[in-house]
mmCIF file of C-alpha atoms in Angstrom:
data_model
loop_
_atom_site.group_PDB
_atom_site.id
_atom_site.type_symbol
_atom_site.label_atom_id
_atom_site.label_comp_id
_atom_site.label_asym_id
_atom_site.label_seq_id
_atom_site.Cartn_x
_atom_site.Cartn_y
_atom_site.Cartn_z
ATOM 1 C CA MET A 420 -13.998 20.785 8.967
ATOM 2 C CA HIS A 421 -11.863 18.030 7.455
ATOM 3 C CA SER A 422 -13.233 15.696 4.833
ATOM 4 C CA SER A 423 -13.257 12.095 6.068
ATOM 5 C CA GLN A 424 -13.935 10.658 2.635
ATOM 6 C CA ALA A 425 -11.199 8.508 1.144
ATOM 7 C CA GLU A 426 -10.177 8.691 -2.507
ATOM 8 C CA LEU A 427 -10.260 5.389 -4.384
ATOM 9 C CA VAL A 428 -6.870 4.738 -6.003
ATOM 10 C CA TRP A 429 -7.211 1.099 -7.066
ATOM 11 C CA GLN A 430 -9.773 -1.666 -6.750
ATOM 12 C CA GLY A 431 -9.524 -5.279 -7.850
ATOM 13 C CA ARG A 432 -8.713 -8.752 -6.531
ATOM 14 C CA ILE A 433 -5.114 -9.887 -6.134
ATOM 15 C CA HIS A 434 -4.501 -13.169 -4.315
ATOM 16 C CA LEU A 435 -1.400 -13.417 -2.131
ATOM 17 C CA GLY A 436 -0.218 -16.616 -0.495
ATOM 18 C CA ASP A 437 1.278 -20.002 -1.275
ATOM 19 C CA GLU A 438 -1.763 -21.876 -2.602
ATOM 20 C CA PRO A 439 -2.647 -20.847 -6.176
ATOM 21 C CA GLY A 440 -6.290 -21.317 -7.071
ATOM 22 C CA VAL A 441 -7.749 -20.769 -3.585
ATOM 23 C CA TYR A 442 -9.525 -17.696 -4.974
ATOM 24 C CA GLY A 443 -10.686 -18.461 -8.497
ATOM 25 C CA ASP A 444 -11.947 -14.923 -9.021
ATOM 26 C CA ALA A 445 -8.633 -13.212 -8.146
ATOM 27 C CA GLU A 446 -5.340 -12.864 -9.976
ATOM 28 C CA TYR A 447 -2.654 -14.872 -8.188
ATOM 29 C CA SER A 448 0.563 -12.910 -7.632
ATOM 30 C CA GLY A 449 2.402 -15.240 -5.259
ATOM 31 C CA LEU A 450 4.071 -13.931 -2.122
ATOM 32 C CA ALA A 451 4.078 -10.196 -2.943
ATOM 33 C CA MET A 452 2.492 -7.428 -4.976
ATOM 34 C CA GLU A 453 3.377 -3.783 -5.555
ATOM 35 C CA LEU A 454 1.252 -0.904 -6.861
ATOM 36 C CA PRO A 455 2.926 2.261 -8.228
ATOM 37 C CA LEU A 456 1.192 5.590 -7.694
ATOM 38 C CA THR A 457 1.776 9.310 -7.928
ATOM 39 C CA LEU A 458 0.687 11.651 -5.146
ATOM 40 C CA ALA A 459 0.281 15.346 -5.972
ATOM 41 C CA LYS A 460 -0.260 18.102 -3.425
ATOM 42 C CA THR A 461 -3.239 20.322 -4.231
ATOM 43 C CA ASP A 462 -2.741 22.928 -1.471
ATOM 44 C CA PRO A 463 0.825 24.175 -0.876
ATOM 45 C CA ASN A 464 -0.224 25.409 2.575
ATOM 46 C CA GLY A 465 -1.748 22.076 3.579
ATOM 47 C CA PRO A 466 -0.058 19.396 5.678
ATOM 48 C CA ASP A 467 2.735 17.303 4.137
ATOM 49 C CA THR A 468 0.979 14.127 5.245
ATOM 50 C CA THR A 469 -1.570 11.702 3.936
ATOM 51 C CA THR A 470 -2.706 8.183 4.792
ATOM 52 C CA LEU A 471 -2.900 5.227 2.465
ATOM 53 C CA ARG A 472 -5.537 2.659 3.409
ATOM 54 C CA LEU A 473 -5.259 -0.924 2.206
ATOM 55 C CA ARG A 474 -8.316 -3.171 2.326
ATOM 56 C CA THR A 475 -8.124 -6.934 2.157
ATOM 57 C CA GLN A 476 -10.257 -10.058 2.431
ATOM 58 C CA ASP A 477 -9.634 -13.149 4.579
ATOM 59 C CA VAL A 478 -6.438 -12.091 6.369
ATOM 60 C CA ALA A 479 -5.940 -14.698 9.108
ATOM 61 C CA THR A 480 -2.510 -14.540 10.707
ATOM 62 C CA PHE A 481 -1.097 -16.787 13.421
ATOM 63 C CA GLY A 482 -0.340 -15.395 16.878
ATOM 64 C CA GLY A 483 3.362 -15.072 17.620
ATOM 65 C CA TYR A 484 4.215 -14.113 14.029
ATOM 66 C CA PRO A 485 4.655 -10.506 12.863
ATOM 67 C CA GLY A 486 2.045 -10.369 10.089
ATOM 68 C CA HIS A 487 2.091 -9.297 6.448
ATOM 69 C CA ALA A 488 4.384 -6.362 5.611
ATOM 70 C CA VAL A 489 2.840 -3.295 3.982
ATOM 71 C CA THR A 490 5.588 -0.916 2.858
ATOM 72 C CA VAL A 491 5.377 2.476 1.140
ATOM 73 C CA ILE A 492 8.489 3.313 -0.888
ATOM 74 C CA LEU A 493 9.422 6.721 -2.311
ATOM 75 C CA TYR A 494 11.281 6.915 -5.648
ATOM 76 C CA GLU A 495 13.391 10.093 -5.958
ATOM 77 C CA GLU A 496 15.899 11.219 -8.537
ATOM 78 C CA ASP A 497 19.344 11.536 -6.922
ATOM 79 C CA GLN A 498 21.217 12.292 -10.151
ATOM 80 C CA PRO A 499 20.033 12.671 -13.763
ATOM 81 C CA ASN A 500 18.174 9.545 -14.851
ATOM 82 C CA HIS A 501 18.940 7.649 -11.623
ATOM 83 C CA PHE A 502 16.416 7.088 -8.864
ATOM 84 C CA THR A 503 16.765 5.767 -5.340
ATOM 85 C CA GLU A 504 14.222 3.999 -3.182
ATOM 86 C CA THR A 505 13.489 5.203 0.348
ATOM 87 C CA VAL A 506 11.079 3.478 2.714
ATOM 88 C CA LEU A 507 8.627 6.145 3.875
ATOM 89 C CA SER A 508 6.468 4.010 6.107
ATOM 90 C CA SER A 509 5.651 0.425 6.943
ATOM 91 C CA ALA A 510 3.031 -1.443 8.903
ATOM 92 C CA LEU A 511 2.074 -5.022 9.679
ATOM 93 C CA LEU A 512 -1.263 -6.421 8.569
ATOM 94 C CA THR A 513 -2.667 -9.015 11.000
ATOM 95 C CA SER A 514 -6.016 -10.573 11.792
ATOM 96 C CA ALA A 515 -6.546 -7.870 14.426
ATOM 97 C CA ALA A 516 -6.709 -5.212 11.677
ATOM 98 C CA ASN A 517 -10.016 -6.658 10.423
ATOM 99 C CA ASN A 518 -8.904 -6.492 6.765
ATOM 100 C CA LYS A 519 -8.087 -2.773 6.814
ATOM 101 C CA ILE A 520 -4.800 -1.048 7.557
ATOM 102 C CA ASP A 521 -3.890 2.644 7.472
ATOM 103 C CA VAL A 522 -0.317 3.593 6.631
ATOM 104 C CA PRO A 523 0.504 7.242 7.438
ATOM 105 C CA ILE A 524 2.910 8.980 5.050
ATOM 106 C CA ASP A 525 4.957 12.138 5.686
ATOM 107 C CA PHE A 526 6.348 13.888 2.598
ATOM 108 C CA SER A 527 8.259 16.600 4.490
ATOM 109 C CA GLY A 528 11.356 17.385 2.451
ATOM 110 C CA ALA A 529 10.325 15.200 -0.499
ATOM 111 C CA ALA A 530 10.045 16.498 -4.051
ATOM 112 C CA LEU A 531 6.450 16.661 -5.225
ATOM 113 C CA PRO A 532 4.609 15.176 -6.959
ATOM 114 C CA ALA A 533 5.779 12.062 -5.165
ATOM 115 C CA ARG A 534 6.149 8.730 -6.890
ATOM 116 C CA VAL A 535 5.622 5.909 -4.438
ATOM 117 C CA SER A 536 4.766 2.246 -4.438
ATOM 118 C CA VAL A 537 2.708 0.248 -1.990
ATOM 119 C CA ARG A 538 4.196 -3.205 -1.480
ATOM 120 C CA VAL A 539 2.343 -6.030 0.268
ATOM 121 C CA ARG A 540 4.355 -9.112 1.206
ATOM 122 C CA VAL A 541 3.103 -12.295 2.835
ATOM 123 C CA ASP A 542 4.497 -13.100 6.292
ATOM 124 C CA THR A 543 7.149 -15.699 5.494
ATOM 125 C CA GLU A 544 8.281 -16.283 9.074
ATOM 126 C CA VAL A 545 5.457 -18.831 9.183
ATOM 127 C CA PRO A 546 6.572 -22.289 7.950
ATOM 128 C CA PRO A 547 6.143 -22.783 4.175
ATOM 129 C CA GLY A 548 2.849 -24.487 3.409
ATOM 130 C CA LEU A 549 1.157 -22.573 6.235
ATOM 131 C CA TYR A 550 1.382 -19.111 4.659
ATOM 132 C CA ASP A 551 -1.824 -17.112 4.900
ATOM 133 C CA ASP A 552 -3.795 -16.841 1.663
ATOM 134 C CA PHE A 553 -5.748 -13.597 1.331
ATOM 135 C CA VAL A 554 -6.921 -11.079 -1.257
ATOM 136 C CA VAL A 555 -5.976 -7.413 -1.620
ATOM 137 C CA VAL A 556 -9.135 -5.648 -2.803
ATOM 138 C CA ARG A 557 -8.695 -1.887 -2.509
ATOM 139 C CA LEU A 558 -6.233 0.968 -2.032
ATOM 140 C CA GLU A 559 -7.444 4.372 -0.889
ATOM 141 C CA ASN A 560 -5.842 7.733 -0.184
ATOM 142 C CA LYS A 561 -7.221 9.493 2.890
ATOM 143 C CA SER A 562 -6.067 13.119 2.883
ATOM 144 C CA PRO A 563 -7.781 15.933 4.818
ATOM 145 C CA GLN A 564 -9.579 18.183 2.320
ATOM 146 C CA PHE A 565 -7.899 16.139 -0.448
ATOM 147 C CA THR A 566 -4.613 18.002 0.138
ATOM 148 C CA PHE A 567 -2.964 15.061 -1.634
ATOM 149 C CA VAL A 568 -4.614 13.339 -4.583
ATOM 150 C CA ALA A 569 -3.415 10.016 -5.956
ATOM 151 C CA SER A 570 -3.290 8.437 -9.381
ATOM 152 C CA LEU A 571 -2.374 4.859 -10.162
ATOM 153 C CA GLY A 572 0.955 4.567 -11.943
ATOM 154 C CA PHE A 573 3.921 6.883 -12.186
ATOM 155 C CA THR A 574 3.067 10.082 -14.035
ATOM 156 C CA ALA A 575 5.380 12.818 -15.299
#
């Protein structure tokens, strides 16, 4: 039986959008935010996949526009002391997601532990002044039997 429980990686209140002060109880970051994390594999025989779940508040996108970009980026050393960024997965957060989006990640062929970031960027195809203001409230790692465990920040 697979565990369906998600691991809490980060929780807080970060306001994204173009109207500072809409959420007085959240830190305003502007049009984007990015959280670094390290994912370690606990079972070498387990799957090379996990799912990162982002939870938000008040996402209200306009029809006909793509939505807010959620991108997971892998940082890998390609030569001593030099790292490259590779997009592992991306998804679009819209009103239809009901303030929760799952982003599946496949680490096949990647060096582990994996250092990744989760970037959230406001949909800027909407005219300026009409950008959606919303709050990012939680990031979770959902891995069967906790095959992958996450920690906030890049660790050695």
